[in-house]
Amino acid sequence: MKNRTAYFGVFTALALILSYVETLIPVNLGIPGAKLGLANLVVVIVLYKMNFKEALLLSVTRVILTGFIFGNLFGILYSLAGAVLSLVVMNALKPGTSLSVIGVSIAGGVSHNIGQLIAAMIAVETYQVGYYLPALLFAGLITGALIGIVCRDVLKRIKKLSFV
Amino acid sequence: MKKNDWLLAAGILAAAAILLCFQMLGKTGKAAFVSVTVDGVLYGTYSLCEDQVIKIDDTNRLEIHDGFARMEWADCPDQVCVNHRSISRDGESIICLPNQVVVSIENGESSEVDDIAR
């Protein structure tokens, strides 16, 4: 229990590093806002190994920190909306056990993009942004699946570790 | 991966495909049009969906083809408007200064997203 704060710090650092690594990979899918979402790897793992509260805190901390370091204010707003919606959806689907980590991660990836889009709609005050919805759904599906596959393998290997 | 994972993925793919279809269908129905003004006075508006050639006061000729508008010919010496690239997006315009002709797209597809959001 007393190691909780230390673990949380390590996970935050890991998420930050992954966000940084992501900025080094020039993946341009031609869709604004579409990213691999490497940092979500840590968020999903924390969601499974710790709990919703920790994962939410980590996600919000991560978004704000990376936003100030690599992005801008708009980026923070969009990401925050995406991150929170994604976590809520993932947390809702997780205990049902009808979905594996991959399914939960896919749902998370897709809802992350939907959350961002909603934030963008509110910020730009136009529904034309909805034009990107199909592309973003597809992007969320692919990135969510990739992150989910990695998560499944990582979780398999750290089964015996407890961070709580 | 469990069976439900595949179901979820299939559902999302289907949703994306359906939305895409709606957009494709909606796009042709969208009334994007070209407005032409001469000397600040509206000369006429033309649908961007129909291929046509419009003569503007014997000084310019505008061609609409495949959803793009292009100045085909102008009698002025500089030919700036003729060399202008084809326009199709909302708010884009071709201006022929010597003849005071302004061709602009209205109600079209919105322009590319700017750099505010990365």
GROMACS .gro file of C-alpha atoms in nm:
model
  282
    1MET     CA    1   0.000   0.000   0.000
    2LYS     CA    2   0.275   0.244   0.085
    3ASN     CA    3   0.430   0.193  -0.258
    4ARG     CA    4   0.123   0.320  -0.434
    5THR     CA    5   0.252   0.673  -0.479
    6ALA     CA    6   0.587   0.547  -0.607
    7TYR     CA    7   0.420   0.317  -0.858
    8PHE     CA    8   0.193   0.597  -0.968
    9GLY     CA    9   0.496   0.822  -1.030
   10VAL     CA   10   0.665   0.551  -1.233
   11PHE     CA   11   0.355   0.495  -1.443
   12THR     CA   12   0.315   0.867  -1.505
   13ALA     CA   13   0.677   0.889  -1.617
   14LEU     CA   14   0.626   0.589  -1.843
   15ALA     CA   15   0.316   0.742  -1.999
   16LEU     CA   16   0.506   1.067  -2.057
   17ILE     CA   17   0.796   0.887  -2.222
   18LEU     CA   18   0.561   0.694  -2.446
   19SER     CA   19   0.390   1.019  -2.545
   20TYR     CA   20   0.731   1.157  -2.633
   21VAL     CA   21   0.825   0.848  -2.831
   22GLU     CA   22   0.502   0.888  -3.019
   23THR     CA   23   0.591   1.240  -3.131
   24LEU     CA   24   0.905   1.090  -3.285
   25ILE     CA   25   0.706   0.852  -3.502
   26PRO     CA   26   0.580   1.045  -3.799
   27VAL     CA   27   0.251   0.862  -3.853
   28ASN     CA   28   0.036   1.087  -4.061
   29LEU     CA   29  -0.288   0.917  -4.148
   30GLY     CA   30  -0.418   1.231  -4.311
   31ILE     CA   31  -0.670   1.272  -4.033
   32PRO     CA   32  -0.613   1.549  -3.781
   33GLY     CA   33  -0.605   1.407  -3.430
   34ALA     CA   34  -0.539   1.047  -3.525
   35LYS     CA   35  -0.250   0.906  -3.329
   36LEU     CA   36  -0.128   0.568  -3.221
   37GLY     CA   37  -0.194   0.644  -2.856
   38LEU     CA   38   0.103   0.462  -2.709
   39ALA     CA   39   0.049   0.625  -2.372
   40ASN     CA   40  -0.289   0.456  -2.350
   41LEU     CA   41  -0.098   0.134  -2.310
   42VAL     CA   42  -0.002   0.243  -1.961
   43VAL     CA   43  -0.351   0.370  -1.888
   44VAL     CA   44  -0.511   0.039  -1.982
   45ILE     CA   45  -0.258  -0.158  -1.779
   46VAL     CA   46  -0.316   0.063  -1.477
   47LEU     CA   47  -0.690   0.023  -1.523
   48TYR     CA   48  -0.646  -0.352  -1.504
   49LYS     CA   49  -0.377  -0.370  -1.236
   50MET     CA   50  -0.489  -0.086  -1.012
   51ASN     CA   51  -0.833   0.074  -1.042
   52PHE     CA   52  -1.045   0.329  -1.222
   53LYS     CA   53  -0.954   0.616  -0.992
   54GLU     CA   54  -0.581   0.569  -1.043
   55ALA     CA   55  -0.620   0.524  -1.417
   56LEU     CA   56  -0.827   0.841  -1.446
   57LEU     CA   57  -0.577   1.040  -1.241
   58LEU     CA   58  -0.290   0.904  -1.448
   59SER     CA   59  -0.468   0.979  -1.774
   60VAL     CA   60  -0.555   1.336  -1.678
   61THR     CA   61  -0.204   1.404  -1.545
   62ARG     CA   62  -0.054   1.259  -1.859
   63VAL     CA   63  -0.274   1.465  -2.092
   64ILE     CA   64  -0.206   1.791  -1.912
   65LEU     CA   65   0.169   1.733  -1.890
   66THR     CA   66   0.212   1.622  -2.252
   67GLY     CA   67  -0.019   1.900  -2.363
   68PHE     CA   68   0.205   2.162  -2.208
   69ILE     CA   69   0.526   1.998  -2.322
   70PHE     CA   70   0.447   1.892  -2.679
   71GLY     CA   71   0.111   2.039  -2.770
   72ASN     CA   72  -0.105   2.341  -2.717
   73LEU     CA   73  -0.415   2.440  -2.528
   74PHE     CA   74  -0.656   2.308  -2.788
   75GLY     CA   75  -0.470   1.981  -2.788
   76ILE     CA   76  -0.518   1.951  -2.412
   77LEU     CA   77  -0.892   2.019  -2.434
   78TYR     CA   78  -0.947   1.766  -2.710
   79SER     CA   79  -0.730   1.502  -2.550
   80LEU     CA   80  -0.889   1.551  -2.211
   81ALA     CA   81  -1.237   1.498  -2.350
   82GLY     CA   82  -1.118   1.189  -2.533
   83ALA     CA   83  -0.924   1.049  -2.241
   84VAL     CA   84  -1.207   1.085  -1.991
   85LEU     CA   85  -1.474   0.940  -2.219
   86SER     CA   86  -1.243   0.656  -2.316
   87LEU     CA   87  -1.173   0.567  -1.954
   88VAL     CA   88  -1.537   0.577  -1.854
   89VAL     CA   89  -1.629   0.348  -2.144
   90MET     CA   90  -1.342   0.108  -2.073
   91ASN     CA   91  -1.426   0.095  -1.705
   92ALA     CA   92  -1.787   0.021  -1.784
   93LEU     CA   93  -1.698  -0.263  -2.019
   94LYS     CA   94  -1.416  -0.416  -1.818
   95PRO     CA   95  -1.596  -0.605  -1.540
   96GLY     CA   96  -1.846  -0.761  -1.779
   97THR     CA   97  -1.571  -1.010  -1.875
   98SER     CA   98  -1.752  -1.063  -2.202
   99LEU     CA   99  -1.473  -0.864  -2.363
  100SER     CA  100  -1.102  -0.938  -2.342
  101VAL     CA  101  -0.839  -0.665  -2.297
  102ILE     CA  102  -0.831  -0.624  -2.673
  103GLY     CA  103  -1.203  -0.555  -2.694
  104VAL     CA  104  -1.189  -0.312  -2.405
  105SER     CA  105  -0.894  -0.136  -2.567
  106ILE     CA  106  -1.078  -0.112  -2.899
  107ALA     CA  107  -1.377   0.043  -2.723
  108GLY     CA  108  -1.138   0.280  -2.548
  109GLY     CA  109  -0.963   0.381  -2.870
  110VAL     CA  110  -1.288   0.446  -3.052
  111SER     CA  111  -1.448   0.637  -2.766
  112HIS     CA  112  -1.131   0.841  -2.727
  113ASN     CA  113  -1.169   0.959  -3.084
  114ILE     CA  114  -1.540   1.023  -3.040
  115GLY     CA  115  -1.472   1.230  -2.728
  116GLN     CA  116  -1.215   1.436  -2.915
  117LEU     CA  117  -1.454   1.491  -3.199
  118ILE     CA  118  -1.730   1.607  -2.965
  119ALA     CA  119  -1.487   1.850  -2.801
  120ALA     CA  120  -1.384   1.974  -3.145
  121MET     CA  121  -1.747   2.021  -3.245
  122ILE     CA  122  -1.812   2.228  -2.935
  123ALA     CA  123  -1.492   2.429  -2.976
  124VAL     CA  124  -1.531   2.502  -3.347
  125GLU     CA  125  -1.911   2.524  -3.320
  126THR     CA  126  -1.971   2.338  -3.640
  127TYR     CA  127  -2.100   1.994  -3.722
  128GLN     CA  128  -1.884   1.969  -4.029
  129VAL     CA  129  -1.611   1.814  -3.818
  130GLY     CA  130  -1.837   1.511  -3.805
  131TYR     CA  131  -1.713   1.446  -4.155
  132TYR     CA  132  -1.414   1.279  -3.995
  133LEU     CA  133  -1.619   1.041  -3.785
  134PRO     CA  134  -1.595   0.729  -4.005
  135ALA     CA  135  -1.221   0.773  -4.050
  136LEU     CA  136  -1.175   0.831  -3.678
  137LEU     CA  137  -1.387   0.526  -3.590
  138PHE     CA  138  -1.169   0.314  -3.814
  139ALA     CA  139  -0.847   0.467  -3.678
  140GLY     CA  140  -0.966   0.409  -3.321
  141LEU     CA  141  -1.044   0.048  -3.403
  142ILE     CA  142  -0.698  -0.020  -3.545
  143THR     CA  143  -0.497   0.164  -3.281
  144GLY     CA  144  -0.717   0.027  -3.003
  145ALA     CA  145  -0.664  -0.328  -3.126
  146LEU     CA  146  -0.286  -0.280  -3.150
  147ILE     CA  147  -0.266  -0.133  -2.801
  148GLY     CA  148  -0.494  -0.410  -2.676
  149ILE     CA  149  -0.276  -0.686  -2.817
  150VAL     CA  150   0.033  -0.540  -2.651
  151CYS     CA  151  -0.161  -0.496  -2.326
  152ARG     CA  152  -0.275  -0.858  -2.328
  153ASP     CA  153   0.084  -0.978  -2.356
  154VAL     CA  154   0.216  -0.737  -2.097
  155LEU     CA  155  -0.061  -0.829  -1.853
  156LYS     CA  156   0.014  -1.197  -1.907
  157ARG     CA  157   0.377  -1.139  -1.809
  158ILE     CA  158   0.312  -0.921  -1.504
  159LYS     CA  159   0.034  -1.136  -1.367
  160LYS     CA  160   0.219  -1.200  -1.044
  161LEU     CA  161   0.305  -0.838  -0.980
  162SER     CA  162   0.076  -0.632  -0.766
  163PHE     CA  163   0.083  -0.255  -0.763
  164VAL     CA  164  -0.191  -0.207  -0.513
  165MET     CA  165  -0.942  -1.258  -2.843
  166LYS     CA  166  -1.293  -1.352  -2.747
  167LYS     CA  167  -1.590  -1.376  -2.977
  168ASN     CA  168  -1.736  -1.055  -2.836
  169ASP     CA  169  -1.419  -0.868  -2.929
  170TRP     CA  170  -1.474  -0.958  -3.291
  171LEU     CA  171  -1.840  -0.860  -3.264
  172LEU     CA  172  -1.741  -0.521  -3.123
  173ALA     CA  173  -1.485  -0.468  -3.399
  174ALA     CA  174  -1.736  -0.572  -3.665
  175GLY     CA  175  -1.996  -0.338  -3.517
  176ILE     CA  176  -1.758  -0.042  -3.523
  177LEU     CA  177  -1.653  -0.121  -3.880
  178ALA     CA  178  -2.018  -0.143  -3.984
  179ALA     CA  179  -2.097   0.188  -3.814
  180ALA     CA  180  -1.803   0.353  -3.993
  181ALA     CA  181  -1.911   0.205  -4.327
  182ILE     CA  182  -2.273   0.315  -4.283
  183LEU     CA  183  -2.168   0.668  -4.188
  184LEU     CA  184  -1.936   0.679  -4.487
  185CYS     CA  185  -2.218   0.571  -4.718
  186PHE     CA  186  -2.444   0.842  -4.579
  187GLN     CA  187  -2.173   1.099  -4.640
  188MET     CA  188  -2.120   0.981  -4.996
  189LEU     CA  189  -2.493   0.998  -5.065
  190GLY     CA  190  -2.529   1.328  -4.886
  191LYS     CA  191  -2.245   1.487  -5.075
  192THR     CA  192  -2.405   1.468  -5.419
  193GLY     CA  193  -2.727   1.608  -5.280
  194LYS     CA  194  -2.548   1.902  -5.124
  195ALA     CA  195  -2.616   2.217  -5.318
  196ALA     CA  196  -2.274   2.365  -5.369
  197PHE     CA  197  -2.295   2.645  -5.619
  198VAL     CA  198  -2.078   2.893  -5.797
  199SER     CA  199  -2.169   3.258  -5.781
  200VAL     CA  200  -2.040   3.498  -6.042
  201THR     CA  201  -2.037   3.871  -5.990
  202VAL     CA  202  -1.935   4.132  -6.245
  203ASP     CA  203  -1.853   4.480  -6.122
  204GLY     CA  204  -1.997   4.391  -5.783
  205VAL     CA  205  -2.332   4.296  -5.933
  206LEU     CA  206  -2.447   3.935  -5.918
  207TYR     CA  207  -2.429   3.791  -6.268
  208GLY     CA  208  -2.561   3.447  -6.187
  209THR     CA  209  -2.532   3.137  -5.976
  210TYR     CA  210  -2.461   2.795  -6.118
  211SER     CA  211  -2.466   2.448  -5.971
  212LEU     CA  212  -2.126   2.296  -5.912
  213CYS     CA  213  -2.266   1.949  -5.974
  214GLU     CA  214  -2.352   1.998  -6.340
  215ASP     CA  215  -2.081   2.016  -6.600
  216GLN     CA  216  -2.127   2.336  -6.794
  217VAL     CA  217  -1.953   2.625  -6.962
  218ILE     CA  218  -2.068   2.975  -6.870
  219LYS     CA  219  -1.999   3.278  -7.084
  220ILE     CA  220  -1.958   3.587  -6.872
  221ASP     CA  221  -2.023   3.909  -7.071
  222ASP     CA  222  -1.805   3.800  -7.367
  223THR     CA  223  -1.499   3.872  -7.156
  224ASN     CA  224  -1.457   3.549  -6.961
  225ARG     CA  225  -1.555   3.188  -6.994
  226LEU     CA  226  -1.601   2.972  -6.684
  227GLU     CA  227  -1.597   2.597  -6.702
  228ILE     CA  228  -1.753   2.371  -6.438
  229HIS     CA  229  -1.636   2.016  -6.462
  230ASP     CA  230  -1.644   1.728  -6.210
  231GLY     CA  231  -1.732   1.960  -5.924
  232PHE     CA  232  -1.449   2.201  -5.996
  233ALA     CA  233  -1.479   2.551  -6.138
  234ARG     CA  234  -1.206   2.691  -6.359
  235MET     CA  235  -1.167   3.003  -6.569
  236GLU     CA  236  -1.124   2.864  -6.916
  237TRP     CA  237  -1.070   3.181  -7.108
  238ALA     CA  238  -1.039   3.554  -7.048
  239ASP     CA  239  -0.975   3.838  -7.288
  240CYS     CA  240  -0.744   4.023  -7.054
  241PRO     CA  241  -0.367   4.033  -7.115
  242ASP     CA  242  -0.242   3.904  -6.781
  243GLN     CA  243  -0.440   3.576  -6.771
  244VAL     CA  244  -0.406   3.548  -6.394
  245CYS     CA  245  -0.754   3.403  -6.351
  246VAL     CA  246  -0.698   3.150  -6.631
  247ASN     CA  247  -0.385   3.026  -6.462
  248HIS     CA  248  -0.556   3.007  -6.123
  249ARG     CA  249  -0.605   2.652  -6.001
  250SER     CA  250  -0.951   2.496  -6.006
  251ILE     CA  251  -1.171   2.581  -5.710
  252SER     CA  252  -1.420   2.356  -5.535
  253ARG     CA  253  -1.419   2.434  -5.163
  254ASP     CA  254  -1.638   2.671  -4.969
  255GLY     CA  255  -1.520   3.029  -4.988
  256GLU     CA  256  -1.260   2.976  -5.258
  257SER     CA  257  -1.263   3.225  -5.541
  258ILE     CA  258  -1.112   3.319  -5.872
  259ILE     CA  259  -1.086   3.688  -5.939
  260CYS     CA  260  -1.030   3.852  -6.275
  261LEU     CA  261  -0.934   4.208  -6.190
  262PRO     CA  262  -0.926   4.364  -6.539
  263ASN     CA  263  -1.286   4.254  -6.605
  264GLN     CA  264  -1.402   4.288  -6.244
  265VAL     CA  265  -1.525   3.932  -6.245
  266VAL     CA  266  -1.538   3.741  -5.917
  267VAL     CA  267  -1.617   3.371  -5.917
  268SER     CA  268  -1.666   3.212  -5.578
  269ILE     CA  269  -1.786   2.883  -5.433
  270GLU     CA  270  -2.068   2.897  -5.185
  271ASN     CA  271  -2.210   2.630  -4.960
  272GLY     CA  272  -1.938   2.388  -5.070
  273GLU     CA  273  -1.733   2.142  -4.878
  274SER     CA  274  -1.543   2.320  -4.601
  275SER     CA  275  -1.179   2.400  -4.652
  276GLU     CA  276  -0.893   2.202  -4.510
  277VAL     CA  277  -0.853   2.213  -4.135
  278ASP     CA  278  -0.602   2.471  -4.027
  279ASP     CA  279  -0.314   2.425  -3.791
  280ILE     CA  280  -0.488   2.521  -3.468
  281ALA     CA  281  -0.540   2.159  -3.369
  282ARG     CA  282  -0.268   1.907  -3.409
   0.00000   0.00000   0.00000
